[in-house]
Amino acid sequence: MGPPPTDALVQIRGVTKTYRRGGEKIEVLHGIDLDIARGDFIALMGPSGSGKTTLLNLIGGLDTPTAGTLVVDGRRIDRLSSGELSRWRAAHVGFVFQFYNLLPTLSAQKNVELPLLLTSLTAAQRTRHAAIALALVGLEDRRGHRPKELSGGQEQRVAIARAIVSDPTLLVCDEPTGDLDRTTAAEILMLLQMLNREHGKTIVMVTHDPKAAEYASHQLHLDKGTLATASPEL
Amino acid sequence: MKYLPLLWAGLFRKKTRTLLTLASIVVAFLLFGLLQAVQMAFESGADAADAKRLLTTARYSIIEPLPIAYLKRIEQVPGVVGVAYADWFGAKYQNESNAFPVFAVDPERYLAMYPEFTIAPAHREAFAKTRTGAVAGVRLVERFGWKIGQPLPISSEIHAKQDGDLNWQFDLVGVMDAEDPAVRGNTDVVLINVAYFDEARQFGRGKTGWYIERIADSGQAKEISTAIDTLFMNSPDETKTQPEKEFAIGFAKQIGDIGALVTRILIAVFFTILILTGNTLAQSIRERIPELAILKTLGFSDGKVTALVVAEAVLMLVLGGAIGMAAATALLPVVNGGTGGRFPPLFVDTATWVWALGIALGVALAIGLPPALRARRLRIVDALAGHR
């Protein structure tokens, strides 16, 4: 890997992650070095158990590395406490999951408003911001619907609206099309591509699907906890 | 407030389960409101007691009379600023079931001793001036439809007139009431003028049932009680003097320790609620582990997620408690109407509402904290891994 680009949003140096299972230590990531440029769209690929989701969780601040440094947007997040990480995630990261993970009892509008509850916005402002996010993903007419009243693709769009509503720097997506048919998956990927190209969102996406990875600017391959290859552009 | 829709949605995730749980809480607090009202009615005498009032009865039995001649001697005890006395008449009106207390009193002394009883000045004056006069509590007046100025035929089970007749007749000259609902139950009496009663009765003239003393300093109650009792020590009519509250509590306990009974019932009820609701909430939280993990992913801190779970328990208990207490408050006037004034007025007072709130919060914490702490310890990656 060459010298880090000056506009790197994510800088990962020597990151190792070890889990304990029973009395056994399992090292999932082995000394990862990686830079992700601001405004990039990265597809993180690799076989099951290669450590893709673990690396994504570290980048998104859902977990902390066992060793190494992790800097996102100029801030070392590997040293943050649980509370500091919560605040950091709320301000800087949007998450999109394979199974959407919407709250089933809330409407699409209220699901999208959830991250805004942690801000100082008024109820009216929260409503307006959520409406804008839903419009951006093409679901302004589904605001009052609950998740079970939406299709899988629509649920994922609501999840994307929730991820972008607080205008985060970084979007982390874990198999965002893994539960969708080919056509709907393509729509979701185009939506992510639009957010990357037109709104400048930096996106890190874990996927098994080579076709999905083609929507990204760059592809990274993890194998057994080590970055195996990167596409030539990186 | 901004988290209320989130709490509400979580609470009513499974409507039937939540409504059934809520119903059990409502019933528990309804029972609490009603039983507290009953307990208050039994203890109203003690609650309404004035710390500056003492009661002197015969030493060995409250039914033994004391000489009226004690009055002047008691008045001279240092610290005593007023003395009244009363005698038990043992009344029934029309038939056996219409029994209520009738006290033979010195009107001026007695009404001055109980300033919490409200009586119109004209009624008070008429009572003092009319030897056959009587005043009655407003609830008795309403119950029997009495009118001022009418004759009041009352029979005594104890005192006969000089001709041996147990049927007496008085003239209703006044009505008394109390502003405090807790005191109103104590006005369910008829007061008759002792001047006429003592002169007209066949036996026991020159005697009275008990004395009531007003003292200047409640802190001196014990010393003054001893001083009064010492006056009559080794006489044929020894006395026992005690603060009014002690007397009222002792009198109520002759029926039974209602307070202890009510407390035990309520402990059983709330313990059951604790187990039922606690189990329901824990089950609800277990089902929502992935959702709590999502909230944490979005940036909700451990503390905030903990607070949300506890707040959900608080919301359910306070909501159920408020409905239950409101139902008790609404039901008691109906119960009061049904008793026809034979029982002291039942009502839910402010203190009971405060107690209910305290119990609701306490139970909410007891059932909310265990799942809340579990939610706090929840690791996002583990919870999300379980959901994949």
Coordinates of C-alpha atoms in Angstrom, one line a residue:
Chain A
M1 CA 0.0 0.0 0.0
G2 CA 1.5 3.4 -1.0
P3 CA 1.7 6.5 1.2
P4 CA -1.6 7.7 2.6
P5 CA -3.4 10.2 0.5
T6 CA -3.6 13.6 2.2
D7 CA -7.4 13.6 2.0
A8 CA -7.8 10.2 3.7
L9 CA -11.0 10.1 5.8
V10 CA -10.2 6.8 7.3
Q11 CA -6.6 5.8 8.4
I12 CA -6.1 2.3 9.7
R13 CA -2.6 1.3 11.0
G14 CA -1.6 -2.1 12.3
V15 CA -5.2 -2.9 13.4
T16 CA -5.6 -6.3 15.0
K17 CA -8.8 -7.7 16.4
T18 CA -8.8 -10.7 18.7
Y19 CA -11.9 -12.4 20.1
R20 CA -12.0 -14.9 23.0
R21 CA -14.2 -17.9 22.4
G22 CA -14.2 -20.1 25.5
G23 CA -10.6 -20.1 26.6
E24 CA -9.3 -19.7 23.0
K25 CA -8.1 -16.5 21.4
I26 CA -9.1 -16.0 17.8
E27 CA -7.3 -13.3 15.9
V28 CA -9.8 -12.2 13.2
L29 CA -7.8 -9.3 11.8
H30 CA -4.0 -9.3 11.5
G31 CA -2.3 -5.9 11.3
I32 CA -4.5 -4.2 8.8
D33 CA -3.2 -1.0 7.2
L34 CA -5.7 0.9 5.1
D35 CA -6.6 4.4 4.0
I36 CA -10.0 5.4 2.6
A37 CA -10.2 8.7 0.8
R38 CA -12.9 11.2 1.6
G39 CA -15.7 10.8 -0.9
D40 CA -14.7 7.2 -1.8
F41 CA -17.0 4.3 -2.3
I42 CA -15.3 1.1 -1.2
A43 CA -16.6 -2.4 -1.6
L44 CA -15.1 -4.8 1.0
M45 CA -15.2 -8.3 -0.3
G46 CA -14.1 -11.7 0.8
P47 CA -15.3 -15.1 1.9
S48 CA -17.2 -15.8 5.1
G49 CA -15.1 -15.5 8.2
S50 CA -12.5 -13.3 6.4
G51 CA -13.1 -10.4 8.8
K52 CA -15.1 -8.1 6.5
T53 CA -17.8 -7.3 9.0
T54 CA -15.3 -7.0 11.9
L55 CA -13.3 -4.4 9.9
L56 CA -16.5 -2.6 9.0
N57 CA -17.6 -2.6 12.7
L58 CA -14.2 -1.1 13.7
I59 CA -14.5 1.6 11.0
G60 CA -18.0 2.4 12.1
G61 CA -17.1 2.6 15.8
L62 CA -19.2 -0.3 16.8
D63 CA -16.2 -2.1 18.2
T64 CA -12.7 -1.2 19.2
P65 CA -9.5 -2.8 17.9
T66 CA -7.3 -5.0 20.1
A67 CA -4.2 -3.2 18.8
G68 CA -3.3 -0.6 16.2
T69 CA -4.7 2.9 15.5
L70 CA -7.9 3.9 13.8
V71 CA -8.3 7.6 12.7
V72 CA -11.5 8.8 11.2
D73 CA -11.8 12.4 10.0
G74 CA -8.8 13.3 12.1
R75 CA -10.0 11.7 15.3
R76 CA -8.5 8.6 16.9
I77 CA -11.6 6.5 17.6
D78 CA -9.7 3.4 18.9
R79 CA -9.1 5.3 22.2
L80 CA -12.7 6.5 22.8
S81 CA -14.7 5.3 25.7
S82 CA -18.1 3.7 25.1
G83 CA -20.0 6.9 25.7
E84 CA -17.6 8.9 23.5
L85 CA -18.0 6.3 20.7
S86 CA -21.8 6.6 21.0
R87 CA -21.6 10.4 20.5
W88 CA -19.1 10.0 17.7
R89 CA -21.2 7.5 15.9
A90 CA -24.3 9.6 16.2
A91 CA -22.5 12.6 14.7
H92 CA -20.3 10.9 12.0
V93 CA -21.6 7.5 10.9
G94 CA -24.7 6.2 9.2
F95 CA -25.4 2.5 9.2
V96 CA -27.2 0.3 6.7
F97 CA -27.7 -3.4 7.4
Q98 CA -28.7 -6.5 5.4
F99 CA -31.9 -6.9 7.3
Y100 CA -32.7 -3.2 7.5
N101 CA -33.1 -3.3 11.3
L102 CA -36.0 -0.8 11.4
L103 CA -38.0 -0.6 14.6
P104 CA -41.2 -2.5 13.7
T105 CA -43.5 -0.4 15.9
L106 CA -42.5 3.0 14.4
S107 CA -43.6 4.5 11.1
A108 CA -41.0 5.1 8.4
Q109 CA -41.0 8.8 9.4
K110 CA -40.4 8.0 13.0
N111 CA -37.7 5.4 12.2
V112 CA -35.8 8.0 10.2
E113 CA -36.2 10.6 13.0
L114 CA -34.5 8.2 15.5
P115 CA -30.9 9.5 15.1
L116 CA -32.3 13.1 15.3
L117 CA -33.6 12.4 18.8
L118 CA -30.0 12.7 19.9
T119 CA -29.7 16.2 18.5
S120 CA -31.0 19.5 19.8
L121 CA -33.4 19.8 16.8
T122 CA -37.0 20.7 17.6
A123 CA -39.8 18.2 16.8
A124 CA -40.8 20.3 13.7
Q125 CA -37.2 20.4 12.5
R126 CA -36.9 16.6 13.1
T127 CA -40.0 16.1 11.0
R128 CA -38.7 18.3 8.2
H129 CA -35.2 16.6 8.1
A130 CA -36.7 13.2 8.1
A131 CA -39.2 14.1 5.3
I132 CA -36.2 15.4 3.2
A133 CA -34.3 12.2 3.8
L134 CA -37.3 10.1 2.8
A135 CA -37.8 12.2 -0.3
L136 CA -34.2 11.7 -1.2
V137 CA -34.7 7.9 -1.2
G138 CA -38.0 8.3 -3.1
L139 CA -40.3 7.3 -0.2
E140 CA -42.0 10.6 0.7
D141 CA -45.4 8.9 0.1
R142 CA -44.6 6.1 2.5
R143 CA -43.9 8.2 5.5
G144 CA -46.7 6.9 7.7
H145 CA -46.2 3.2 6.8
R146 CA -44.7 0.8 9.3
P147 CA -41.9 -1.6 8.2
K148 CA -44.3 -4.5 7.8
E149 CA -46.3 -2.5 5.3
L150 CA -43.3 -1.9 3.1
S151 CA -41.5 -4.1 0.6
G152 CA -37.9 -5.2 1.3
G153 CA -36.5 -2.6 -1.1
Q154 CA -38.6 0.1 0.5
E155 CA -37.5 -1.0 4.0
Q156 CA -33.9 -0.7 2.9
R157 CA -34.6 2.8 1.5
V158 CA -36.0 3.8 4.8
A159 CA -32.9 2.4 6.5
I160 CA -30.7 4.5 4.1
A161 CA -32.8 7.6 4.8
R162 CA -32.2 6.9 8.6
A163 CA -28.5 6.5 7.8
I164 CA -28.2 9.9 6.0
V165 CA -30.7 12.0 8.0
S166 CA -28.1 13.4 10.4
D167 CA -25.8 14.1 7.4
P168 CA -22.9 11.8 8.6
T169 CA -19.4 11.9 7.1
L170 CA -19.3 8.2 6.5
L171 CA -21.8 5.5 5.5
V172 CA -21.1 1.9 6.5
C173 CA -23.2 -0.7 4.8
D174 CA -23.2 -4.4 5.8
E175 CA -24.5 -6.5 2.9
P176 CA -27.1 -3.9 2.0
T177 CA -28.5 -5.9 -0.9
G178 CA -28.1 -9.4 0.7
D179 CA -31.8 -9.8 1.3
L180 CA -33.0 -8.3 -1.9
D181 CA -33.8 -9.5 -5.4
R182 CA -31.5 -8.5 -8.3
T183 CA -33.6 -5.6 -9.6
T184 CA -34.3 -4.1 -6.2
A185 CA -30.6 -4.6 -5.2
A186 CA -29.6 -2.6 -8.3
E187 CA -31.9 0.2 -7.3
I188 CA -30.4 0.3 -3.8
L189 CA -26.9 0.3 -5.1
M190 CA -27.7 3.1 -7.5
L191 CA -29.1 5.0 -4.6
L192 CA -25.9 4.5 -2.7
Q193 CA -23.9 5.5 -5.8
M194 CA -26.0 8.7 -6.1
L195 CA -25.3 9.5 -2.4
N196 CA -21.6 9.0 -3.0
R197 CA -21.4 10.9 -6.3
E198 CA -23.9 13.7 -5.8
H199 CA -23.8 14.2 -2.0
G200 CA -20.1 13.3 -1.5
K201 CA -20.8 10.6 1.1
T202 CA -17.9 8.3 1.8
I203 CA -19.2 4.7 1.7
V204 CA -17.7 1.5 2.9
M205 CA -19.8 -1.5 1.9
V206 CA -19.3 -5.1 2.8
T207 CA -20.7 -7.5 0.1
H208 CA -20.3 -11.0 -1.1
D209 CA -21.8 -10.1 -4.5
P210 CA -19.3 -9.1 -7.2
K211 CA -22.1 -7.4 -9.2
A212 CA -22.8 -5.2 -6.2
A213 CA -19.1 -4.5 -5.7
E214 CA -19.1 -3.1 -9.3
Y215 CA -21.1 -0.1 -8.1
A216 CA -18.2 0.9 -5.8
S217 CA -15.3 3.0 -6.9
H218 CA -12.8 0.6 -5.4
Q219 CA -12.8 -3.0 -4.2
L220 CA -10.9 -4.4 -1.3
H221 CA -10.5 -8.1 -0.7
L222 CA -10.0 -9.6 2.7
D223 CA -8.8 -13.1 3.2
K224 CA -8.3 -14.7 6.6
G225 CA -8.0 -11.4 8.3
T226 CA -5.5 -9.8 5.9
L227 CA -6.1 -7.4 3.1
A228 CA -5.3 -9.5 0.1
T229 CA -5.7 -7.2 -2.9
A230 CA -7.0 -3.9 -3.8
S231 CA -8.3 -2.6 -7.1
P232 CA -5.6 -0.7 -9.0
E233 CA -7.2 2.7 -8.4
L234 CA -6.8 2.6 -4.6
Chain B
M1 CA -40.8 14.3 26.1
K2 CA -39.2 13.7 22.7
Y3 CA -38.7 10.0 23.6
L4 CA -42.3 9.5 24.5
P5 CA -43.4 8.1 21.1
L6 CA -40.5 5.7 21.2
L7 CA -41.5 4.6 24.7
W8 CA -45.1 4.3 23.8
A9 CA -44.3 2.3 20.7
G10 CA -42.1 -0.1 22.7
L11 CA -44.8 -0.4 25.4
F12 CA -47.5 -1.3 23.0
R13 CA -45.4 -3.5 20.8
K14 CA -47.7 -6.4 21.9
K15 CA -51.0 -4.7 22.6
T16 CA -52.9 -7.6 24.3
R17 CA -50.0 -8.4 26.6
T18 CA -49.5 -4.8 27.6
L19 CA -53.2 -4.2 28.1
L20 CA -53.5 -7.2 30.4
T21 CA -50.5 -6.1 32.4
L22 CA -51.9 -2.6 32.6
A23 CA -55.2 -4.0 33.8
S24 CA -53.5 -5.9 36.6
I25 CA -51.7 -2.6 37.7
V26 CA -55.0 -0.7 37.5
V27 CA -56.7 -3.2 39.7
A28 CA -53.8 -3.1 42.2
F29 CA -54.0 0.7 42.5
L30 CA -57.8 0.7 42.6
L31 CA -57.5 -1.7 45.6
F32 CA -54.8 0.5 47.1
G33 CA -57.0 3.7 46.8
L34 CA -60.0 1.9 48.3
L35 CA -58.2 0.2 51.1
Q36 CA -56.3 3.4 52.0
A37 CA -59.6 5.2 52.2
V38 CA -61.0 2.6 54.5
Q39 CA -57.8 2.7 56.7
M40 CA -58.0 6.5 56.8
A41 CA -61.7 6.3 57.9
F42 CA -60.6 4.1 60.8
E43 CA -57.7 6.2 61.7
S44 CA -59.5 9.5 61.1
G45 CA -59.9 10.0 64.8
A46 CA -56.2 9.7 65.3
D47 CA -55.4 11.8 62.3
A48 CA -57.8 14.6 63.3
A49 CA -56.5 14.5 66.9
D50 CA -55.1 17.7 68.2
A51 CA -51.7 17.4 69.8
K52 CA -52.7 19.9 72.4
R53 CA -55.7 17.9 73.5
L54 CA -55.6 15.3 76.3
L55 CA -58.3 12.8 77.3
T56 CA -59.0 11.8 80.8
T57 CA -61.1 8.7 81.5
A58 CA -61.6 6.4 84.5
R59 CA -58.3 4.5 85.1
Y60 CA -59.6 1.0 84.6
S61 CA -62.4 1.3 82.1
I62 CA -63.6 4.0 79.8
I63 CA -67.2 3.1 80.6
E64 CA -66.8 4.0 84.3
P65 CA -68.0 7.6 84.9
L66 CA -66.0 10.4 86.6
P67 CA -67.3 13.1 88.9
I68 CA -68.2 16.4 87.3
A69 CA -66.6 17.9 90.4
Y70 CA -63.2 17.0 88.9
L71 CA -63.7 19.8 86.4
K72 CA -62.5 22.7 88.7
R73 CA -59.5 20.7 89.9
I74 CA -58.4 19.8 86.4
E75 CA -58.7 23.4 85.4
Q76 CA -56.2 24.4 88.0
V77 CA -53.4 22.0 86.8
P78 CA -50.6 24.2 85.4
G79 CA -50.5 24.0 81.6
V80 CA -54.2 23.3 81.2
V81 CA -55.9 26.2 79.4
G82 CA -59.3 24.7 78.8
V83 CA -61.5 21.8 79.9
A84 CA -64.6 20.2 78.4
Y85 CA -66.4 17.0 79.3
A86 CA -68.8 14.6 77.6
D87 CA -70.9 11.6 78.5
W88 CA -72.0 8.7 76.4
F89 CA -75.7 8.6 75.9
G90 CA -76.0 5.2 74.0
A91 CA -78.6 6.2 71.4
K92 CA -80.8 4.7 68.9
Y93 CA -83.1 6.5 66.6
Q94 CA -86.4 5.0 65.4
N95 CA -84.9 1.4 65.4
E96 CA -81.9 -0.7 66.4
S97 CA -80.1 -0.2 63.1
N98 CA -80.0 3.6 63.4
A99 CA -77.4 3.9 66.1
F100 CA -75.0 6.8 66.3
P101 CA -73.0 8.5 69.1
V102 CA -74.8 11.0 71.2
F103 CA -72.7 13.0 73.7
A104 CA -74.0 15.0 76.6
V105 CA -71.8 18.1 76.7
D106 CA -71.5 21.6 78.0
P107 CA -72.1 23.4 74.7
E108 CA -69.7 26.3 75.1
R109 CA -66.9 24.2 76.6
Y110 CA -67.2 21.4 74.1
L111 CA -67.5 23.5 70.9
A112 CA -64.6 25.6 72.1
M113 CA -62.5 22.5 72.5
Y114 CA -63.2 21.4 68.9
P115 CA -62.6 24.4 66.7
E116 CA -62.4 22.1 63.7
F117 CA -66.1 21.6 63.9
T118 CA -67.9 24.4 62.0
I119 CA -71.2 25.6 63.3
A120 CA -73.1 28.8 62.6
P121 CA -73.0 31.4 65.4
A122 CA -76.8 31.4 65.7
H123 CA -76.9 27.6 66.0
R124 CA -74.1 27.7 68.6
E125 CA -75.9 30.3 70.6
A126 CA -79.2 28.4 70.4
F127 CA -77.5 25.2 71.6
A128 CA -76.0 27.0 74.6
K129 CA -79.3 28.7 75.5
T130 CA -81.7 25.7 74.9
R131 CA -81.7 23.2 77.7
T132 CA -83.3 20.6 75.5
G133 CA -81.3 21.7 72.5
A134 CA -79.2 19.4 70.3
V135 CA -76.9 19.8 67.4
A136 CA -76.2 17.1 64.8
G137 CA -73.5 16.5 62.2
V138 CA -74.5 17.4 58.7
R139 CA -74.2 13.9 57.4
L140 CA -76.7 12.6 60.0
V141 CA -79.0 15.5 59.2
E142 CA -78.9 14.6 55.5
R143 CA -79.2 10.9 56.2
F144 CA -82.4 11.3 58.2
G145 CA -83.8 14.4 56.6
W146 CA -83.9 16.3 59.8
K147 CA -84.8 20.0 59.9
I148 CA -83.7 22.7 62.3
G149 CA -86.4 23.3 65.0
Q150 CA -87.9 19.8 64.8
P151 CA -88.2 17.6 67.9
L152 CA -85.6 14.9 68.0
P153 CA -86.8 11.7 69.7
I154 CA -83.9 9.6 70.7
S155 CA -83.9 6.5 72.9
S156 CA -81.0 5.6 75.2
E157 CA -79.8 2.1 76.0
I158 CA -78.2 3.3 79.2
H159 CA -79.9 6.4 80.7
A160 CA -83.5 6.5 81.8
K161 CA -85.4 9.7 82.6
Q162 CA -86.5 10.1 86.2
D163 CA -89.8 8.4 85.3
G164 CA -87.8 5.4 84.1
D165 CA -88.6 6.0 80.4
L166 CA -85.7 5.4 78.1
N167 CA -87.2 7.6 75.3
W168 CA -85.9 11.1 75.3
Q169 CA -86.9 14.1 73.2
F170 CA -84.6 17.0 72.3
D171 CA -84.9 19.9 70.0
L172 CA -82.6 20.2 67.0
V173 CA -81.2 23.7 67.1
G174 CA -78.1 23.4 65.0
V175 CA -76.0 21.6 62.5
M176 CA -72.3 21.2 62.6
D177 CA -69.8 20.3 59.8
A178 CA -66.1 20.3 59.2
E179 CA -64.1 21.6 56.3
D180 CA -61.5 18.9 56.4
P181 CA -63.0 15.7 54.9
A182 CA -61.0 13.6 57.4
V183 CA -62.7 15.4 60.3
R184 CA -66.2 15.3 58.8
G185 CA -66.5 11.7 59.9
N186 CA -66.0 12.8 63.5
T187 CA -69.1 15.0 63.2
D188 CA -71.4 12.0 62.8
V189 CA -72.7 12.6 66.3
V190 CA -75.5 14.4 68.1
L191 CA -74.5 16.7 71.0
I192 CA -77.1 17.3 73.7
N193 CA -77.0 19.8 76.5
V194 CA -75.7 18.2 79.7
A195 CA -77.5 20.7 81.9
Y196 CA -80.9 19.2 80.9
F197 CA -79.6 15.6 80.6
D198 CA -78.0 15.6 84.0
E199 CA -81.0 17.0 85.7
A200 CA -83.5 14.8 83.9
R201 CA -81.8 11.4 84.2
Q202 CA -82.6 8.9 86.8
F203 CA -79.1 7.7 87.8
G204 CA -75.6 8.9 87.6
R205 CA -76.2 12.6 88.2
G206 CA -73.1 14.6 88.9
K207 CA -71.0 12.2 86.8
T208 CA -69.6 12.4 83.3
G209 CA -67.9 10.0 80.9
W210 CA -64.6 11.7 80.2
Y211 CA -62.7 15.0 80.2
I212 CA -61.0 16.7 77.4
E213 CA -58.2 19.1 78.3
R214 CA -56.6 21.7 76.1
I215 CA -53.0 22.3 77.0
A216 CA -50.7 25.2 76.2
D217 CA -47.7 23.2 75.1
S218 CA -48.0 19.8 73.4
G219 CA -44.4 19.1 74.6
Q220 CA -45.7 19.0 78.2
A221 CA -48.4 16.5 77.5
K222 CA -46.8 13.7 79.5
E223 CA -46.1 15.9 82.5
I224 CA -49.6 17.4 82.5
S225 CA -51.2 13.9 82.1
T226 CA -49.2 12.7 85.1
A227 CA -50.2 15.8 87.1
I228 CA -53.9 15.3 86.4
D229 CA -53.8 11.6 87.3
T230 CA -51.8 12.3 90.5
L231 CA -54.6 14.6 91.6
F232 CA -57.0 11.7 91.8
M233 CA -54.6 9.0 92.8
N234 CA -55.9 6.7 95.6
S235 CA -59.4 8.2 95.2
P236 CA -62.5 6.0 94.4
D237 CA -62.4 7.5 90.8
E238 CA -58.8 7.3 89.7
T239 CA -58.1 8.6 86.2
K240 CA -56.0 7.8 83.2
T241 CA -55.0 10.8 81.1
Q242 CA -53.4 10.5 77.6
P243 CA -53.0 12.5 74.4
E244 CA -56.1 12.4 72.2
K245 CA -54.2 10.6 69.4
E246 CA -53.1 7.8 71.7
F247 CA -56.6 7.4 72.9
A248 CA -58.1 7.4 69.3
I249 CA -55.5 4.8 68.2
G250 CA -56.2 2.6 71.2
F251 CA -60.0 2.9 70.5
A252 CA -59.6 2.0 66.8
K253 CA -57.5 -1.0 67.7
Q254 CA -60.3 -2.5 69.7
I255 CA -62.0 -3.2 66.4
G256 CA -58.8 -4.5 64.9
D257 CA -55.5 -3.3 63.6
I258 CA -56.9 -2.1 60.3
G259 CA -53.6 -0.4 59.4
A260 CA -51.7 -3.7 59.7
L261 CA -54.4 -5.6 57.9
V262 CA -54.5 -3.2 55.0
T263 CA -50.7 -3.1 54.8
R264 CA -50.5 -6.9 54.6
I265 CA -53.1 -7.1 51.8
L266 CA -51.3 -4.4 49.8
I267 CA -47.9 -6.0 50.2
A268 CA -49.3 -9.2 48.8
V269 CA -51.0 -7.4 45.9
F270 CA -47.9 -5.4 45.0
F271 CA -45.6 -8.3 45.4
T272 CA -47.8 -10.2 42.9
I273 CA -47.7 -7.2 40.5
L274 CA -44.0 -7.0 40.9
I275 CA -43.6 -10.6 39.8
L276 CA -46.1 -10.5 36.9
T277 CA -45.2 -7.1 35.5
G278 CA -41.5 -7.7 36.0
N279 CA -41.7 -11.0 34.1
T280 CA -43.7 -9.3 31.3
L281 CA -41.2 -6.4 31.0
A282 CA -38.2 -8.8 31.0
Q283 CA -39.8 -10.8 28.3
S284 CA -40.6 -7.7 26.3
I285 CA -37.0 -6.5 26.6
R286 CA -35.6 -9.9 25.6
E287 CA -37.6 -9.8 22.4
R288 CA -36.3 -6.4 21.6
I289 CA -32.5 -7.0 22.1
P290 CA -31.8 -6.4 18.4
E291 CA -33.8 -3.2 18.5
L292 CA -31.9 -1.9 21.5
A293 CA -28.7 -2.8 19.7
I294 CA -29.9 -0.7 16.8
L295 CA -30.5 2.2 19.1
K296 CA -27.0 1.9 20.4
T297 CA -25.7 1.6 16.9
L298 CA -27.4 4.9 16.0
G299 CA -25.6 6.6 18.9
F300 CA -27.8 6.1 21.9
S301 CA -25.4 5.7 24.8
D302 CA -25.6 2.8 27.4
G303 CA -27.1 5.2 29.9
K304 CA -29.7 6.4 27.5
V305 CA -30.8 2.9 26.6
T306 CA -30.9 2.0 30.3
A307 CA -33.0 5.1 31.0
L308 CA -35.4 4.2 28.1
V309 CA -36.0 0.7 29.6
V310 CA -36.6 2.1 33.1
A311 CA -38.8 4.8 31.7
E312 CA -40.9 2.3 29.9
A313 CA -41.5 0.5 33.3
V314 CA -42.2 3.9 34.9
L315 CA -44.6 4.8 32.1
M316 CA -46.6 1.6 32.5
L317 CA -46.7 1.8 36.3
V318 CA -47.6 5.5 36.4
L319 CA -50.2 5.1 33.7
G320 CA -51.8 2.0 35.4
G321 CA -51.5 3.6 38.8
A322 CA -53.1 6.9 37.7
I323 CA -56.0 5.0 36.1
G324 CA -56.5 2.8 39.2
M325 CA -56.3 5.8 41.6
A326 CA -58.7 7.8 39.4
A327 CA -61.1 4.9 39.4
A328 CA -60.9 4.6 43.2
T329 CA -61.5 8.4 43.5
A330 CA -64.5 8.1 41.2
L331 CA -65.9 5.0 42.9
L332 CA -65.8 6.3 46.5
P333 CA -68.6 8.8 46.2
V334 CA -70.8 6.0 45.0
V335 CA -69.7 3.8 47.9
N336 CA -70.4 6.7 50.3
G337 CA -73.9 7.0 48.9
G338 CA -74.4 3.3 49.2
T339 CA -73.5 3.3 52.9
G340 CA -76.2 5.9 53.6
G341 CA -73.8 7.7 56.0
R342 CA -73.5 4.7 58.3
F343 CA -69.8 4.7 57.7
P344 CA -67.3 7.6 57.9
P345 CA -66.9 9.3 54.6
L346 CA -64.4 7.5 52.3
F347 CA -62.2 9.6 50.1
V348 CA -58.8 9.5 48.4
D349 CA -56.7 12.3 49.9
T350 CA -53.5 14.0 48.5
A351 CA -51.3 11.9 50.7
T352 CA -52.7 8.7 49.2
W353 CA -52.0 10.0 45.7
V354 CA -48.4 10.8 46.7
W355 CA -48.1 7.4 48.2
A356 CA -49.4 5.8 45.0
L357 CA -46.9 7.7 42.9
G358 CA -44.1 6.6 45.2
I359 CA -45.2 3.0 45.0
A360 CA -45.5 3.2 41.3
L361 CA -42.0 4.6 40.9
G362 CA -40.6 2.1 43.4
V363 CA -42.2 -0.9 41.7
A364 CA -41.2 0.5 38.3
L365 CA -37.6 0.7 39.4
A366 CA -37.7 -2.8 40.9
I367 CA -39.0 -4.3 37.7
G368 CA -37.3 -2.0 35.2
L369 CA -33.7 -2.1 36.6
P370 CA -32.8 -5.7 35.9
P371 CA -33.7 -5.7 32.2
A372 CA -32.4 -2.1 31.9
L373 CA -29.0 -3.2 33.3
R374 CA -29.0 -6.1 30.9
A375 CA -29.7 -3.7 28.0
R376 CA -26.9 -1.5 29.3
R377 CA -24.4 -4.4 29.2
L378 CA -25.5 -5.4 25.7
R379 CA -22.6 -5.4 23.2
I380 CA -23.8 -4.1 19.8
V381 CA -21.7 -6.5 17.7
D382 CA -22.9 -9.6 19.6
A383 CA -26.6 -8.5 19.5
L384 CA -26.4 -7.7 15.8
A385 CA -24.5 -10.9 15.1
G386 CA -27.4 -12.8 16.7
H387 CA -29.8 -11.0 14.4
R388 CA -28.0 -11.7 11.2

